[in-house]
Coordinates of C-alpha atoms in Angstrom, one line a residue:
X1 CA 77.2 105.9 85.9
X2 CA 78.0 109.6 86.0
X3 CA 79.3 109.1 89.5
X4 CA 81.5 106.3 88.2
X5 CA 83.0 108.8 85.7
X6 CA 84.0 111.1 88.6
X7 CA 85.2 108.3 90.9
X8 CA 87.2 106.2 88.4
X9 CA 89.4 109.1 87.6
X10 CA 89.9 109.8 91.3
X11 CA 93.2 108.0 91.1
X12 CA 94.2 111.5 91.0
X13 CA 95.0 114.2 93.3
X14 CA 95.0 117.7 94.6
X15 CA 96.5 121.2 95.4
X16 CA 98.4 123.7 97.7
X17 CA 99.8 125.6 100.9
X18 CA 101.6 128.9 101.9
X19 CA 100.8 129.2 105.6
X20 CA 102.9 126.1 106.3
X21 CA 106.3 127.2 107.6
X22 CA 109.0 126.2 105.3
X23 CA 112.3 127.7 106.3
X24 CA 114.3 128.6 103.3
X25 CA 117.5 128.2 105.4
X26 CA 116.8 124.6 106.1
X27 CA 119.3 122.0 104.9
X28 CA 118.9 121.2 101.3
X29 CA 119.2 117.5 100.4
X30 CA 118.9 116.6 96.8
X31 CA 117.1 113.2 96.9
X32 CA 118.5 111.9 93.6
X33 CA 117.8 108.3 94.7
X34 CA 114.1 109.1 94.4
X35 CA 114.3 110.4 90.9
X36 CA 112.3 108.8 88.2
X37 CA 113.0 105.3 87.1
X38 CA 112.7 106.2 83.4
X39 CA 110.5 103.2 82.7
X40 CA 109.5 102.8 79.1
X41 CA 106.3 100.9 79.5
X42 CA 104.5 99.4 82.5
X43 CA 101.2 97.4 83.0
X44 CA 99.4 97.4 86.3
X45 CA 96.5 95.2 87.2
X46 CA 94.7 96.6 90.2
X47 CA 91.5 96.5 92.3
X48 CA 89.8 99.7 93.5
X49 CA 87.6 100.2 96.5
X50 CA 85.9 103.6 96.6
X51 CA 84.0 105.0 99.7
X52 CA 82.2 108.3 99.6
X53 CA 79.1 109.5 101.6
X54 CA 76.9 108.9 98.6
X55 CA 78.8 106.3 96.7
X56 CA 80.5 103.0 97.4
X57 CA 81.8 100.7 94.8
X58 CA 84.6 98.2 94.0
X59 CA 86.0 97.5 90.5
X60 CA 89.1 96.3 88.8
X61 CA 91.3 98.0 86.2
X62 CA 94.0 97.4 83.7
X63 CA 96.4 100.4 83.6
X64 CA 99.1 100.9 81.0
X65 CA 101.7 103.7 81.4
X66 CA 104.2 104.9 78.7
X67 CA 107.1 106.7 80.4
X68 CA 105.7 109.8 82.1
X69 CA 103.8 111.0 79.0
X70 CA 100.7 109.0 78.6
X71 CA 98.3 106.6 80.4
X72 CA 95.6 104.2 79.3
X73 CA 93.2 102.6 81.7
X74 CA 90.4 100.1 81.2
X75 CA 87.8 99.8 84.0
X76 CA 85.9 96.6 84.6
X77 CA 82.7 96.1 86.6
X78 CA 81.1 92.9 87.8
X79 CA 81.8 89.7 85.8
X80 CA 84.7 91.5 84.0
X81 CA 82.4 93.8 81.9
X82 CA 84.1 96.9 80.6
X83 CA 82.4 100.0 82.0
X84 CA 84.9 102.7 81.0
X85 CA 88.1 103.6 79.3
X86 CA 90.5 106.4 79.9
X87 CA 93.4 107.8 77.8
X88 CA 95.5 110.8 78.9
X89 CA 98.8 112.3 77.6
X90 CA 100.5 115.7 78.1
X91 CA 98.0 117.5 75.9
X92 CA 94.6 115.8 76.3
X93 CA 92.5 113.3 78.2
X94 CA 89.5 111.2 77.0
X95 CA 87.2 109.2 79.2
X96 CA 84.6 106.9 77.6
X97 CA 81.6 105.8 79.7
X98 CA 80.5 102.6 78.0
X99 CA 77.1 102.3 79.7
X100 CA 76.1 105.9 78.9
X101 CA 77.9 106.0 75.6
X102 CA 79.3 109.4 76.5
X103 CA 82.8 110.9 76.4
X104 CA 84.4 113.5 78.6
X105 CA 87.4 115.1 76.8
X106 CA 89.7 118.1 77.2
X107 CA 93.3 119.0 77.8
X108 CA 95.3 117.3 80.6
X109 CA 96.2 120.4 82.6
X110 CA 95.2 120.4 86.2
X111 CA 92.5 123.0 85.8
X112 CA 90.7 120.9 83.2
X113 CA 90.8 117.8 85.4
X114 CA 89.5 120.0 88.2
X115 CA 86.6 121.2 86.1
X116 CA 85.7 117.7 85.1
X117 CA 86.4 115.8 88.3
X118 CA 86.7 118.5 91.0
X119 CA 90.3 117.4 91.6
X120 CA 93.4 119.4 90.8
X121 CA 96.0 117.2 89.4
X122 CA 98.4 116.7 86.5
X123 CA 99.1 113.5 84.6
X124 CA 102.7 113.4 85.7
X125 CA 101.7 113.6 89.4
X126 CA 99.2 110.7 88.9
X127 CA 101.8 108.6 87.3
X128 CA 104.4 109.4 90.0
X129 CA 102.1 108.2 92.7
X130 CA 101.2 105.0 90.9
X131 CA 104.9 104.1 90.5
X132 CA 106.0 105.4 93.9
X133 CA 108.2 108.3 92.8
X134 CA 108.7 112.0 93.7
X135 CA 106.1 114.3 92.2
X136 CA 108.0 116.7 90.1
X137 CA 111.7 117.4 90.3
X138 CA 113.5 115.7 93.3
X139 CA 116.1 118.5 93.3
X140 CA 113.4 121.1 94.3
X141 CA 112.7 119.3 97.7
X142 CA 114.3 120.3 101.0
X143 CA 114.6 118.2 104.1
X144 CA 111.6 119.2 106.3
X145 CA 111.7 116.8 109.2
X146 CA 113.8 113.8 110.3
X147 CA 111.7 111.1 112.0
X148 CA 112.8 107.8 113.7
X149 CA 112.4 105.6 110.7
X150 CA 111.7 108.1 107.9
X151 CA 112.5 111.6 106.5
X152 CA 109.9 114.2 105.4
X153 CA 110.8 116.4 102.4
X154 CA 108.9 119.5 101.3
X155 CA 108.6 121.5 98.1
X156 CA 106.9 124.9 97.8
X157 CA 105.0 125.7 94.6
X158 CA 103.2 129.0 93.7
X159 CA 100.0 128.1 95.6
X160 CA 100.9 125.0 97.6
X161 CA 103.4 122.9 99.5
X162 CA 104.0 119.2 98.6
X163 CA 105.3 116.8 101.2
X164 CA 106.7 113.3 100.8
X165 CA 107.7 110.9 103.6
X166 CA 110.5 108.6 102.6
X167 CA 111.6 105.3 104.3
X168 CA 115.2 104.3 104.0
X169 CA 114.4 100.9 105.2
X170 CA 111.8 100.2 102.6
X171 CA 113.5 102.5 100.0
X172 CA 110.1 103.8 99.1
X173 CA 107.7 106.8 99.6
X174 CA 105.3 106.1 102.5
X175 CA 103.2 109.2 102.1
X176 CA 102.3 112.0 99.7
X177 CA 100.5 115.1 100.9
X178 CA 99.5 118.5 99.5
X179 CA 98.1 121.4 101.5
X180 CA 96.4 124.6 100.4
X181 CA 97.0 128.2 101.4
X182 CA 95.0 127.7 104.6
X183 CA 97.1 124.7 105.6
X184 CA 94.2 122.4 104.8
X185 CA 94.9 119.0 103.3
X186 CA 93.7 118.6 99.8
X187 CA 94.9 115.1 99.5
X188 CA 96.7 112.6 101.6
X189 CA 98.2 109.4 100.1
X190 CA 99.5 106.5 102.2
X191 CA 101.5 103.8 100.6
X192 CA 102.3 100.3 101.9
X193 CA 103.1 96.7 101.0
X194 CA 106.3 97.5 99.1
X195 CA 107.7 95.2 96.4
X196 CA 111.2 95.4 95.1
X197 CA 111.7 94.7 91.4
X198 CA 114.6 95.1 88.9
X199 CA 113.0 98.4 87.9
X200 CA 112.7 99.8 91.5
X201 CA 110.4 99.7 94.4
X202 CA 106.6 99.9 94.1
X203 CA 103.8 100.2 96.7
X204 CA 101.2 97.5 96.1
X205 CA 98.6 99.3 98.3
X206 CA 97.8 103.0 97.8
X207 CA 95.2 104.7 100.1
X208 CA 94.0 108.0 98.8
X209 CA 92.1 110.3 101.2
X210 CA 90.2 113.3 99.8
X211 CA 89.0 115.5 102.7
X212 CA 87.1 117.9 100.5
X213 CA 84.7 115.2 99.3
X214 CA 84.9 113.2 102.6
X215 CA 85.9 110.2 100.7
X216 CA 88.7 107.7 100.2
X217 CA 90.0 105.2 97.6
X218 CA 92.1 102.1 98.1
X219 CA 94.1 100.8 95.1
X220 CA 95.5 97.3 95.4
X221 CA 98.0 96.1 92.8
X222 CA 97.6 92.5 91.7
X223 CA 100.4 92.5 89.1
X224 CA 103.1 94.8 87.9
X225 CA 104.9 94.2 84.6
X226 CA 107.7 96.5 83.4
X227 CA 108.6 96.2 79.7
X228 CA 110.9 97.9 77.2
X229 CA 108.4 97.0 74.5
X230 CA 105.7 99.3 73.2
X231 CA 102.2 98.6 74.4
X232 CA 99.9 98.1 71.5
X233 CA 96.6 99.9 71.1
X234 CA 97.4 102.5 73.7
X235 CA 94.9 104.9 72.4
X236 CA 91.3 103.8 71.8
X237 CA 88.7 104.8 69.3
X238 CA 85.6 106.7 70.5
X239 CA 82.4 105.5 68.9
X240 CA 80.9 108.0 66.5
X241 CA 77.5 107.7 68.3
X242 CA 78.9 108.8 71.7
X243 CA 77.8 112.0 73.3
X244 CA 80.8 114.3 73.6
X245 CA 81.3 116.6 76.6
X246 CA 84.2 119.1 76.1
X247 CA 86.2 120.7 78.9
X248 CA 88.7 123.4 77.9
X249 CA 91.4 125.4 79.8

């Protein structure tokens, strides 16, 4: 089940790129239409299919998201048995492995997630991908490439470049990608099967490719419920008998 701990949190993602040419004189287009939906609470029921060289598994999950500040996830194995629970907010994350009665906990900064899961991500980036929105501030992106049926935007960070591919026809993000300083892909996320709701457009199928680990994950949404009402029992209680594994910045 230790591998399950690593994989289950793989709904997450990646890091950087400086060698990619990003002309500072390129036309700037503020993609306000891709800004956050400002959803109060959302519940997603999803199925996961994970494929890595040494690990293949399918499981289901109940995901609760509160704005862009916190996330709660319950992971179910065969016959609906709970095998793990995750809570993360802007300051901390806690993952409880039910079978091993062990807890991984630490702050929710990207470096801590990387230490625990070998993946460089932040909680807001994870939530943005799940709800099909721009990672970070849409105003920081510039138009990078115009394609026949889509537009690619790019944003430079201190150690990386983030790309998003947007489809006007679907009014959704088709692809997220982040590259490192050597122009190598750290993650590549493909989105499809879009559904339009009163709260915006969601991708019901998310394919995450992780080149470093030669693996991929497919997330298929069964149900999406947006609500203005507070989700009860967002945080969960860790058993006093559980083994605690701490990760700090």
